[in-house]
Coordinates of C-alpha atoms in Angstrom, one line a residue:
X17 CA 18.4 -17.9 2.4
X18 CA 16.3 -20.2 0.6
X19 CA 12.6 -19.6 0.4
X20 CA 9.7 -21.5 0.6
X21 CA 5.7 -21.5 -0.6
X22 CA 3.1 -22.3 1.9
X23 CA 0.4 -24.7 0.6
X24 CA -2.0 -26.5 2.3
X25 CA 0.3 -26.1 5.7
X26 CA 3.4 -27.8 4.6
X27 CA 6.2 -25.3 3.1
X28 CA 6.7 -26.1 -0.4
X29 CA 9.9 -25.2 -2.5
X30 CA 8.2 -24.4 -5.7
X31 CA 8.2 -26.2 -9.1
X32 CA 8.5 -23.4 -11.1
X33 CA 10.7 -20.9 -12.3
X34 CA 13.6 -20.3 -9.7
X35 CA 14.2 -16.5 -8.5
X36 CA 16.7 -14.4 -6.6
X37 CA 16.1 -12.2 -4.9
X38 CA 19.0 -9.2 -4.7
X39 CA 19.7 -5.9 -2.8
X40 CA 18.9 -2.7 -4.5
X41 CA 21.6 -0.7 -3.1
X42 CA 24.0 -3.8 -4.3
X43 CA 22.7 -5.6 -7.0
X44 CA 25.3 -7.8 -7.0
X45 CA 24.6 -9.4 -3.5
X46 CA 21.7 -11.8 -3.3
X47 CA 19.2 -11.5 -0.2
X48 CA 17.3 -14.5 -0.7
X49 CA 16.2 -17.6 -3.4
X50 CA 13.6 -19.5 -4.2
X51 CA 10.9 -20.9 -6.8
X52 CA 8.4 -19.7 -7.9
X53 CA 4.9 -21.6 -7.6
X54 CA 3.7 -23.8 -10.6
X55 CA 0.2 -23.9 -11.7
X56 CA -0.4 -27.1 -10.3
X57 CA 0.7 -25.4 -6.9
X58 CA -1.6 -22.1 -7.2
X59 CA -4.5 -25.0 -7.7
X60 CA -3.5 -26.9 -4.6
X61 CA -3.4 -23.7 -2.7
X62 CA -6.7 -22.9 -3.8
X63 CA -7.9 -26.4 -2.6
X64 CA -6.3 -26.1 0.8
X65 CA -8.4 -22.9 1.1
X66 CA -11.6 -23.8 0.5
X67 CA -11.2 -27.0 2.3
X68 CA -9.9 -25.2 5.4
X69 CA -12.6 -22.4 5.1
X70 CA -15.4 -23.7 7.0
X71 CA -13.6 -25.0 9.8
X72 CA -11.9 -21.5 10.2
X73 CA -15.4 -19.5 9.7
X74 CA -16.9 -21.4 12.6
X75 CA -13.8 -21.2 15.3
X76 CA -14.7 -18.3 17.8
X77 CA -14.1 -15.0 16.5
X78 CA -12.0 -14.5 19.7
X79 CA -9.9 -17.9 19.0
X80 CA -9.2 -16.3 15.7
X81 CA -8.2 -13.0 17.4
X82 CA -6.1 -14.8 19.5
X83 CA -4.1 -16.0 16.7
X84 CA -3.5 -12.6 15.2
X85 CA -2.2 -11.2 18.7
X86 CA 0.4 -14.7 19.3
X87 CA 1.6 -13.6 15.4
X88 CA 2.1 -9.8 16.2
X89 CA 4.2 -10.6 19.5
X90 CA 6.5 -12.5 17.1
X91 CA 6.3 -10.0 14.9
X92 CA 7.3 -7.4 17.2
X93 CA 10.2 -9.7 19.1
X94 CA 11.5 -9.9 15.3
X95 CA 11.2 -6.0 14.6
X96 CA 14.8 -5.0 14.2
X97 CA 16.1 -8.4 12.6
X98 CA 13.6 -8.2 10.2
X99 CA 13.7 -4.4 9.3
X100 CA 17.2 -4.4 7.9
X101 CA 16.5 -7.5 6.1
X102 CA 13.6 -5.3 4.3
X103 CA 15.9 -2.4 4.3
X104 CA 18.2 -5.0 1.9
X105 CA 15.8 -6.9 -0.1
X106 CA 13.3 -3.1 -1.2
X107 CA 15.3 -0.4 0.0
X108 CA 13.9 1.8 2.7
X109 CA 16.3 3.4 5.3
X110 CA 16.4 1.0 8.4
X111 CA 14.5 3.2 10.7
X112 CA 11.5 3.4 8.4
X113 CA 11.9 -0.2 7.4
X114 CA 11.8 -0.7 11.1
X115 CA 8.8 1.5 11.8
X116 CA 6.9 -0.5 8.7
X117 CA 7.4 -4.0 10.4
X118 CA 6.3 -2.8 13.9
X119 CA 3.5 -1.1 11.8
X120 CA 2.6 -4.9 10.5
X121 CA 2.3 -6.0 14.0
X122 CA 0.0 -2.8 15.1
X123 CA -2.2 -4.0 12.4
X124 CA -2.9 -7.5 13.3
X125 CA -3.5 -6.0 17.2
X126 CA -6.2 -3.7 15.6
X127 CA -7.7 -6.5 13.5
X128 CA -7.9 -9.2 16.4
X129 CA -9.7 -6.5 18.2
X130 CA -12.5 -7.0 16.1
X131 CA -13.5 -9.9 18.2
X132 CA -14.6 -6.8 20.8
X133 CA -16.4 -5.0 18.9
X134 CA -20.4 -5.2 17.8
X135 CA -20.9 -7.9 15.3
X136 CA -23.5 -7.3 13.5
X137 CA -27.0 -5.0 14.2
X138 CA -31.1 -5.5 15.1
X139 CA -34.0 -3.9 14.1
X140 CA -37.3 -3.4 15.1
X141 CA -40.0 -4.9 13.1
X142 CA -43.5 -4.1 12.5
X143 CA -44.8 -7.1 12.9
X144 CA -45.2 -8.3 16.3
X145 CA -42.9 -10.8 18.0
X146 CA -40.4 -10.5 15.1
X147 CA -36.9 -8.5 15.1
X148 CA -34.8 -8.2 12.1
X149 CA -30.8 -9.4 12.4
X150 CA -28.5 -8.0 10.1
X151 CA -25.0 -10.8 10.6
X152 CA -21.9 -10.6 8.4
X153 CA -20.3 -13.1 7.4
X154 CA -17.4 -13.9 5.8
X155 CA -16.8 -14.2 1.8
X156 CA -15.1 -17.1 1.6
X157 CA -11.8 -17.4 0.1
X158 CA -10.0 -14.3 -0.4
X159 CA -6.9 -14.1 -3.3
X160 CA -4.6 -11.1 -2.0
X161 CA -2.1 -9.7 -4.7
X162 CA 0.6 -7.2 -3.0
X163 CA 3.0 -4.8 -4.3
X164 CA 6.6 -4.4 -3.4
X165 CA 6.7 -0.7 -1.7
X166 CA 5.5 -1.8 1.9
X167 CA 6.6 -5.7 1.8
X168 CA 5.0 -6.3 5.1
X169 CA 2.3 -3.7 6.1
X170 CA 0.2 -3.9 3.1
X171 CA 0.1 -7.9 3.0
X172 CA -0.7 -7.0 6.6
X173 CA -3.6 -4.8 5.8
X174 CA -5.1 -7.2 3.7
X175 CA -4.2 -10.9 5.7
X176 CA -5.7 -9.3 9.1
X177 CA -8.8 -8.3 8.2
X178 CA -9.5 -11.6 6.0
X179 CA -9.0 -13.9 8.5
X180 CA -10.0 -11.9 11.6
X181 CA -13.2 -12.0 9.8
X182 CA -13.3 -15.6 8.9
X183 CA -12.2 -15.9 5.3
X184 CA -9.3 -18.2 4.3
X185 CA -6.6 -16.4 2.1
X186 CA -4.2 -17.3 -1.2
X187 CA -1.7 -14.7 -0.9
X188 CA 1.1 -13.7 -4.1
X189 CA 3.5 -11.2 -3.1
X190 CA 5.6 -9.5 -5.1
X191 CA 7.9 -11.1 -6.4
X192 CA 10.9 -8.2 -5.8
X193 CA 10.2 -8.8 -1.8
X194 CA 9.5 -12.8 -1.1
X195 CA 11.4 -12.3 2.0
X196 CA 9.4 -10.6 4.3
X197 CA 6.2 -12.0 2.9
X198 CA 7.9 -15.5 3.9
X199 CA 8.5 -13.9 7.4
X200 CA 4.5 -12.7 7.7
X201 CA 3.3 -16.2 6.6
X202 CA 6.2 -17.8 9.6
X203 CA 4.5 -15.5 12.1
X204 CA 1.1 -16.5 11.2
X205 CA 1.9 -20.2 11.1
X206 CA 4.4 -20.6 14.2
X207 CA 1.4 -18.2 16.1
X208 CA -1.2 -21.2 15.4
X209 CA -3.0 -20.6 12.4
X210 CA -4.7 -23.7 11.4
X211 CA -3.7 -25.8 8.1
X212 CA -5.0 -23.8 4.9
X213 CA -6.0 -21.3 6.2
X214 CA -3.5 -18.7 5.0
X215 CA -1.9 -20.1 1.6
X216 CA 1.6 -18.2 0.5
X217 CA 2.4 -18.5 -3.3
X218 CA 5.4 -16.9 -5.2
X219 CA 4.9 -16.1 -8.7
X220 CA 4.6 -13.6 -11.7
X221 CA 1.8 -12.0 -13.9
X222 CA 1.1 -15.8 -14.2
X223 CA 0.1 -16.4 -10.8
X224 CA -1.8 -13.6 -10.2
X225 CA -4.1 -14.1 -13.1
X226 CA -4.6 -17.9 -12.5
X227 CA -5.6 -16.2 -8.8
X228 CA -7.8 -13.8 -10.2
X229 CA -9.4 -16.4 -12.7
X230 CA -9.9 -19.3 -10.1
X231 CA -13.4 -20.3 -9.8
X232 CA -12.5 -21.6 -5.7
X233 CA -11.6 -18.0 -4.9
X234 CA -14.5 -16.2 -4.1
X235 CA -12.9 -12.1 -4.1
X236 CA -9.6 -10.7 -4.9
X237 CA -8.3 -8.1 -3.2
X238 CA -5.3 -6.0 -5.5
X239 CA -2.9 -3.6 -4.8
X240 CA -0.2 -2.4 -7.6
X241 CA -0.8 -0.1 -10.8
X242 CA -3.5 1.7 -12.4
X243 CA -2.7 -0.5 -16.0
X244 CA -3.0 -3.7 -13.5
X245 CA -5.7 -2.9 -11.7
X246 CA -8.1 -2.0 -14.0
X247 CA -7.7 -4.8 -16.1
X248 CA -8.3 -7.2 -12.9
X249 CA -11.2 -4.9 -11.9
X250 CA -12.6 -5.8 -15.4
X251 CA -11.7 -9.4 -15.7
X252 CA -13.4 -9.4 -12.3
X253 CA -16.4 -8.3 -13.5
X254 CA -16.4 -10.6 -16.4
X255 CA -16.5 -13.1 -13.6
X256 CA -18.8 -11.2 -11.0
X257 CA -16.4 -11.4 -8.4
X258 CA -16.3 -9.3 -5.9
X259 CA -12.5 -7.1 -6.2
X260 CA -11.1 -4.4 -4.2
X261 CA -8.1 -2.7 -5.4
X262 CA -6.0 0.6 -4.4
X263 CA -4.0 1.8 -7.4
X264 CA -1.9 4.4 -8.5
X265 CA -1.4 8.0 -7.3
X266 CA -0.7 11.3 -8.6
X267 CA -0.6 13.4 -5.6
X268 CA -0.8 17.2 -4.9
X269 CA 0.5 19.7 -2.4
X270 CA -1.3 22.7 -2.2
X271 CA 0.8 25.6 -0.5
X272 CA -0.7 28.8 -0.5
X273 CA 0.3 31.9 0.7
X274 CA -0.4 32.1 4.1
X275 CA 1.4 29.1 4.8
X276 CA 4.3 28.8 7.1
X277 CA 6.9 28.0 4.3
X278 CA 9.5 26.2 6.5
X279 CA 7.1 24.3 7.7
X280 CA 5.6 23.6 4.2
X281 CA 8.9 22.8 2.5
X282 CA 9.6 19.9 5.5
X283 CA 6.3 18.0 4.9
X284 CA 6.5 18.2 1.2
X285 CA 10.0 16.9 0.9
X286 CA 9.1 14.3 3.4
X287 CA 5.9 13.4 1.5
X288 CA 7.9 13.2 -1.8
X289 CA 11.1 11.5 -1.0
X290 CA 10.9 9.6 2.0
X291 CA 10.8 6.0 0.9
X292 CA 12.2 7.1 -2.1
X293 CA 9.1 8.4 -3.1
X294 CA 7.9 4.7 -3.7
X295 CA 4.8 5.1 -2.1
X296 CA 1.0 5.2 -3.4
X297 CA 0.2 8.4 -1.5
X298 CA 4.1 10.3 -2.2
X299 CA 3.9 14.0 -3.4
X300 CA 4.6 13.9 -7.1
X301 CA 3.2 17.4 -7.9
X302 CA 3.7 20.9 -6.0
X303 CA 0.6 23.7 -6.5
X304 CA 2.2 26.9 -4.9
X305 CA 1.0 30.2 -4.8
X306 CA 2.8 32.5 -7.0
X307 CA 3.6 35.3 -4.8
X308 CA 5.5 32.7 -2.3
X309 CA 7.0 30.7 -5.2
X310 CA 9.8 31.2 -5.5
X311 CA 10.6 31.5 -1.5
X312 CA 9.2 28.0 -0.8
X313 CA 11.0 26.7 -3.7
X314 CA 14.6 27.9 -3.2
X315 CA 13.5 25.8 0.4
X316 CA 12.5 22.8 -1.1
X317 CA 15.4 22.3 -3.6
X318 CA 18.1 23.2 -0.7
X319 CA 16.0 20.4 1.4
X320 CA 16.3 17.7 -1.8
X321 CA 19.9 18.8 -2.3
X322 CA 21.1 17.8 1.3
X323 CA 19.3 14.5 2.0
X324 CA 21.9 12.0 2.5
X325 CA 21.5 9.2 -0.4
X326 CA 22.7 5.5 -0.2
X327 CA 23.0 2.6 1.5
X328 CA 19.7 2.2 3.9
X329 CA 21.6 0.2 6.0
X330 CA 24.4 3.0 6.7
X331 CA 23.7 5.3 9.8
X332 CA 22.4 8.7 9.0
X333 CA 21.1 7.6 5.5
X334 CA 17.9 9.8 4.3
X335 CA 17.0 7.9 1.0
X336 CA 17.7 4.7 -0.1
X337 CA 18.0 3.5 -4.2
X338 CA 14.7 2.1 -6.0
X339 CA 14.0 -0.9 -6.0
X340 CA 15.1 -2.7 -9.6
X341 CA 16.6 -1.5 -12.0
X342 CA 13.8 -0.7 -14.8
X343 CA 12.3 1.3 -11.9
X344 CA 15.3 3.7 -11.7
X345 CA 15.5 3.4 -16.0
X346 CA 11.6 4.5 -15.9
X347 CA 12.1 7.5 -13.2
X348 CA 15.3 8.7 -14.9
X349 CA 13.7 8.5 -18.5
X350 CA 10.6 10.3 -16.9
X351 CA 12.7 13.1 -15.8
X352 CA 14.8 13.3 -19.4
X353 CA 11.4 13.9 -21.0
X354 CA 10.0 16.6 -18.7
X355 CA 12.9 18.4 -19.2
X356 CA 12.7 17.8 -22.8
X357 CA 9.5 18.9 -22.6
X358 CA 10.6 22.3 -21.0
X359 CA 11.1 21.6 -17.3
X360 CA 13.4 23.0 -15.6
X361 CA 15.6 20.6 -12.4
X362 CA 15.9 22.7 -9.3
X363 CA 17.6 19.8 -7.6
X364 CA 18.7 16.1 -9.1
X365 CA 20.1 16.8 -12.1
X366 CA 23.3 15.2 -11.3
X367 CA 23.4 11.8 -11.2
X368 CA 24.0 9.7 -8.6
X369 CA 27.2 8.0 -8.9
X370 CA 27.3 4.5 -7.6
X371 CA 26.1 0.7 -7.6
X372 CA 22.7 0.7 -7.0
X373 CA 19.2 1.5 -8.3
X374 CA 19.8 5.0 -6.9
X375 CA 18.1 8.4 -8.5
X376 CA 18.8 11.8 -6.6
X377 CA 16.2 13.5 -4.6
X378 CA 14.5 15.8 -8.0
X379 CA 12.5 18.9 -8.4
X380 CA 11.4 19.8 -11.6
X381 CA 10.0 23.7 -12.1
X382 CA 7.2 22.8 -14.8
X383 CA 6.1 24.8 -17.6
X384 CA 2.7 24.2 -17.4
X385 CA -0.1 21.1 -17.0
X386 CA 0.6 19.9 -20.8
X387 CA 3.6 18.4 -20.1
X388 CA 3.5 14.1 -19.8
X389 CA 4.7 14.4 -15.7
X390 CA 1.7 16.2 -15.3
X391 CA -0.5 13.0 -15.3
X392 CA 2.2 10.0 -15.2
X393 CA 2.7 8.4 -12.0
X394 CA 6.5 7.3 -12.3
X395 CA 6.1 6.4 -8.6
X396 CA 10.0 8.0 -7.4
X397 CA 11.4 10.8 -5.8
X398 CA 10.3 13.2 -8.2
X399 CA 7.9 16.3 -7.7
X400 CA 7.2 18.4 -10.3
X401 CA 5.9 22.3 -9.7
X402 CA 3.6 25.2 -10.9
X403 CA 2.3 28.2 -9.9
X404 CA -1.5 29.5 -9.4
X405 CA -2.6 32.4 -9.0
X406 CA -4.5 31.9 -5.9
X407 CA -6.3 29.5 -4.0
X408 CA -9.5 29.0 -6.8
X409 CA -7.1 28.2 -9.6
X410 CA -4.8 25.9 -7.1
X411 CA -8.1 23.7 -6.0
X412 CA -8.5 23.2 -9.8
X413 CA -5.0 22.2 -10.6
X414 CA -5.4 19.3 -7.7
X415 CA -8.3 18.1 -8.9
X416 CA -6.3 17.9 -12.8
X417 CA -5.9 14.4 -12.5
X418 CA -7.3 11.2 -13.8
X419 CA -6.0 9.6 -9.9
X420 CA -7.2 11.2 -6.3
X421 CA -5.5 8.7 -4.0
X422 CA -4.1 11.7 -1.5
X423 CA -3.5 15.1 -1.3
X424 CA -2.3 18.1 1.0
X425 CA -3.1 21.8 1.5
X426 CA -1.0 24.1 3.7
X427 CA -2.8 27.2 4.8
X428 CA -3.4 29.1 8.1
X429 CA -6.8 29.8 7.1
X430 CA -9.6 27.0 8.3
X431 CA -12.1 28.6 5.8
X432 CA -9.7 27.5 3.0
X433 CA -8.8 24.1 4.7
X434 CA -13.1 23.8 5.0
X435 CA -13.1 24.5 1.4
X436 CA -10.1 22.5 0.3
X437 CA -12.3 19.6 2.0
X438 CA -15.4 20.5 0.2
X439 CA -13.8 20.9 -3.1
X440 CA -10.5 18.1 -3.5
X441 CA -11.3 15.2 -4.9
X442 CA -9.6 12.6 -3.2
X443 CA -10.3 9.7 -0.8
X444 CA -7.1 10.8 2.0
X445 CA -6.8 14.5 2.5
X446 CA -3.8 16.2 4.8
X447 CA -4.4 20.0 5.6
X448 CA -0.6 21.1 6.8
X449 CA 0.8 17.9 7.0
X450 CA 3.1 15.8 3.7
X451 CA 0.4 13.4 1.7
X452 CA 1.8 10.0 2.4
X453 CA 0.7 8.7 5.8
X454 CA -2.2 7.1 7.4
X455 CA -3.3 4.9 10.1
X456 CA -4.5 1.4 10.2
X457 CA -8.2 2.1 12.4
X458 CA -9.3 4.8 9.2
X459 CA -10.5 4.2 5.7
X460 CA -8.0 4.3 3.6
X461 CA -8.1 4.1 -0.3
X462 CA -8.9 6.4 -3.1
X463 CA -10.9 8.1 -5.8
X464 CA -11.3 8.1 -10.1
X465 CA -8.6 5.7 -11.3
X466 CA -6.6 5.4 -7.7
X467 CA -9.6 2.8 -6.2
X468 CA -12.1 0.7 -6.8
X469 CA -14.8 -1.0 -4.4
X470 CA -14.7 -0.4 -0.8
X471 CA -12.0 1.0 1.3
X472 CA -8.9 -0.9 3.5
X473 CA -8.0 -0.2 6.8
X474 CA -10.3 0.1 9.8
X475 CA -13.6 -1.2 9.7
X476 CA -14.4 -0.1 5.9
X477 CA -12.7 -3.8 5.6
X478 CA -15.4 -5.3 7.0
X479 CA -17.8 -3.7 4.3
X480 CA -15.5 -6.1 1.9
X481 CA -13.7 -9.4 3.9
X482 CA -17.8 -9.8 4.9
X483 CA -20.9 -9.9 3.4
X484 CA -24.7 -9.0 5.0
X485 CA -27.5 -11.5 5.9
X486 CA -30.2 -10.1 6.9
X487 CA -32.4 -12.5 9.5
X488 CA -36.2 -12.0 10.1
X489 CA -36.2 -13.2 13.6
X490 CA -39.7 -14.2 14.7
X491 CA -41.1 -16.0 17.8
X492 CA -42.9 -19.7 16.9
X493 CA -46.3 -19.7 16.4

């Protein structure tokens, strides 16, 4: 399939670099081509943008709504179709790659409800005859730069709010899943979005920068890596433009010893290896009370030895490959030097023998918090263990982390869930449920190196796709 970029309305092939795009499970087999966008192309997007922005902040917040519901029926209609052609082009089994495109849809219904809800708020004055109006309204243009683990929900997450709200968008995907970012931008189009208004460009670091540095786009919204984040948060600053980014994670199960281990074992495996542990919010370390150790352990290594590996397109599949190859060559080489460094595999040391980007399911037995897993995200199906002594020390070894995207605690006891919530520093906190996971009407976004400026998801969007004005109303004289 060849694929297009979306400037200015018209569906552009691209005069840069061309691409391919190719199945993980079988590199060998291409999904999709196209070109990538040239400078001249990000500047005409940009243009279409601002040019299309005031026409699209004064339309009816309900006429904008109206847009977002049109695209999330075609969405939905397009579910299955569309599902196993992200199951081929980033790897997810087809019933989660499934669940994330009817997710997308869920997420524009939420966002179009906005047009329901209270607007803006009023305040008395002292003076008489005057109230004071607080409106929002929106920032402009928006520059949205998405990562490759949830192809279509997290563009979602970001394109919903932004133009529910008003804004006009410039939009680079990542460029290891231009299909379904092609599909979102065909829903939004074919639903009636105006000319401009949403701007789809394919590209590199390139791209993303020339976003970033653009003087037409007024905020930049950025999800991907820590290393990449913080140096848009800074060059963002440099410019004093407003940024919002979600980053890396280096997530932590607590299970203590009141926990009910089976049940423990299930949500932690699910949290660390179900989209082959490619997710922001996976379990990537294990805190577990020494006197249930080794009992919850022996549980979680026969759980990671059974899950069914390989194609995500073959019934009854569990875990799909990675999605490139030099993201299996930095998972693998992550797991050769924690074991270098003393730890010990419980499950995955065998490789997995076949084409594809595939790594088994892996638990690694630590031998302490020194070793280099301890605080590297290698963002695969990893988790890494070690014991505490009780429920004090096991607090302290979450919170051992530059990241506090998400974490988890599994206890009977509400006074230690209570405390868990007073003491974890992270923004998304499960108490006996896996770490990955969250819902598209709550804040979502974290804390220390994992986020920066406000929150996604539910209304915290509004606190960044808007800005205040705040209106002294007063009768004539």
């Amino acid at each position: 399939m060849d694929l297009l970029n979306l400037i200015g309305g018209r569906w552009v092939e691209g005069d840069g670099e061309e691409f391919a795009d190719t199945n993980p499970a079988r590199p060998s087999e291409v999904v999709a081509r196209g070109r990538f966008a040239s400078a001249a192309e990000v500047e005409r997007a940009v243009a279409a943008a601002r040019a299309a922005a005031p026409e699209w902040a004064a339309s009816p917040h309900h006429a904008r709504a109206a847009v977002l519901v049109a695209a999330a029926d075609l969405v939905d209609a397009a579910a299955e179709e569309w599902g196993a052609e992200l199951a081929r082009e980033e790897g997810k089994t087809l019933p989660e790659a499934v669940a994330e495109v009817r997710g997308s849809a869920r997420i524009l219904r939420y966002y179009a409800g906005e047009a329901d809800r209270e607007s803006g708020e009023i305040f008395a004055s002292p003076r008489p005859g005057e109230n004071v109006l607080v409106v929002r309204k929106p920032i402009g243009v928006a520059g949205l730069i998405t990562p490759f683990n949830f192809p279509i929900v997290i563009p979602a997450w970001k394109i919903a709010p932004a133009l529910s709200y008003g804004n006009t968008v410039v939009w680079k995907p990542s460029s290891l899943v231009p299909l379904l970012a092609y599909r979102l931008a065909q829903a939004l189009t074919s639903a009636g979005l105006p000319d401009g208004v949403l701007n789809l460009v394919y590209g590199e670091a390139e791209a993303g920068s020339a976003i970033v540095d653009h003087p037409g786009v007024d905020a930049i919204s950025f999800t991907g890596s820590t290393a990449v984040g913080r140096a848009v948060i800074a060059r963002c600053g440099e410019l004093g433009k407003p940024v919002q980014t979600e980053m890396g994670g280096k997530n932590a199960s607590v299970v203590l010893a009141d926990a009910d281990l089976d049940h423990a074992a299930e949500q932690v495996c699910l949290g660390a290896f179900r989209s082959t542990g490619q997710k922001c919010t996976a379990t990537s370390r294990l805190i577990v009370a020494s006197p249930v150790a080794d009992e919850l352990l022996e549980r979680v290594a026969e759980r990671a030895a059974r899950l069914v590996v390989g194609d995500p397109l073959s019934p009854g599949v569990e875990m799909g490959p990675l999605v490139s190859s030099a993201a299996r060559d930095r998972v693998t080489s992550g797991v050769a030097r924690a074991v270098d460094e003393g730890a010990k595999p419980l499950a995955g040391s065998s490789p997995y023998n076949g084409e594809g980007w595939f790594v088994p399911p892996t638990v690694l037995d630590l031998p302490g918090t020194g070793v280099d897993f301890w605080r590297t995200e290698l963002f695969g199906p990893v988790v890494g263990v070690v014991r505490a002594s009780g429920t004090e020390e096991a607090l302290g070894l979450a919170n051992l982390s530059d990241h506090g995207l998400s974490a988890a605690i599994f206890t009977r006891d509400l006074g230690v869930a209570l405390q868990a919530v007073e003491r974890l520093d992270v923004g998304v906190l499960h108490i006996n449920s896996e770490s990955a996971g969250t819902f598209p009407y709550v804040p979502f976004g974290g804390v220390k190196q994992s986020g920066f400026g406000p929150k996604e998801q539910g209304r915290a969007a509004r606190e960044f796709f808007t800005h205040t004005m705040t209106v002294y109303l007063g009768a004539p004289a």
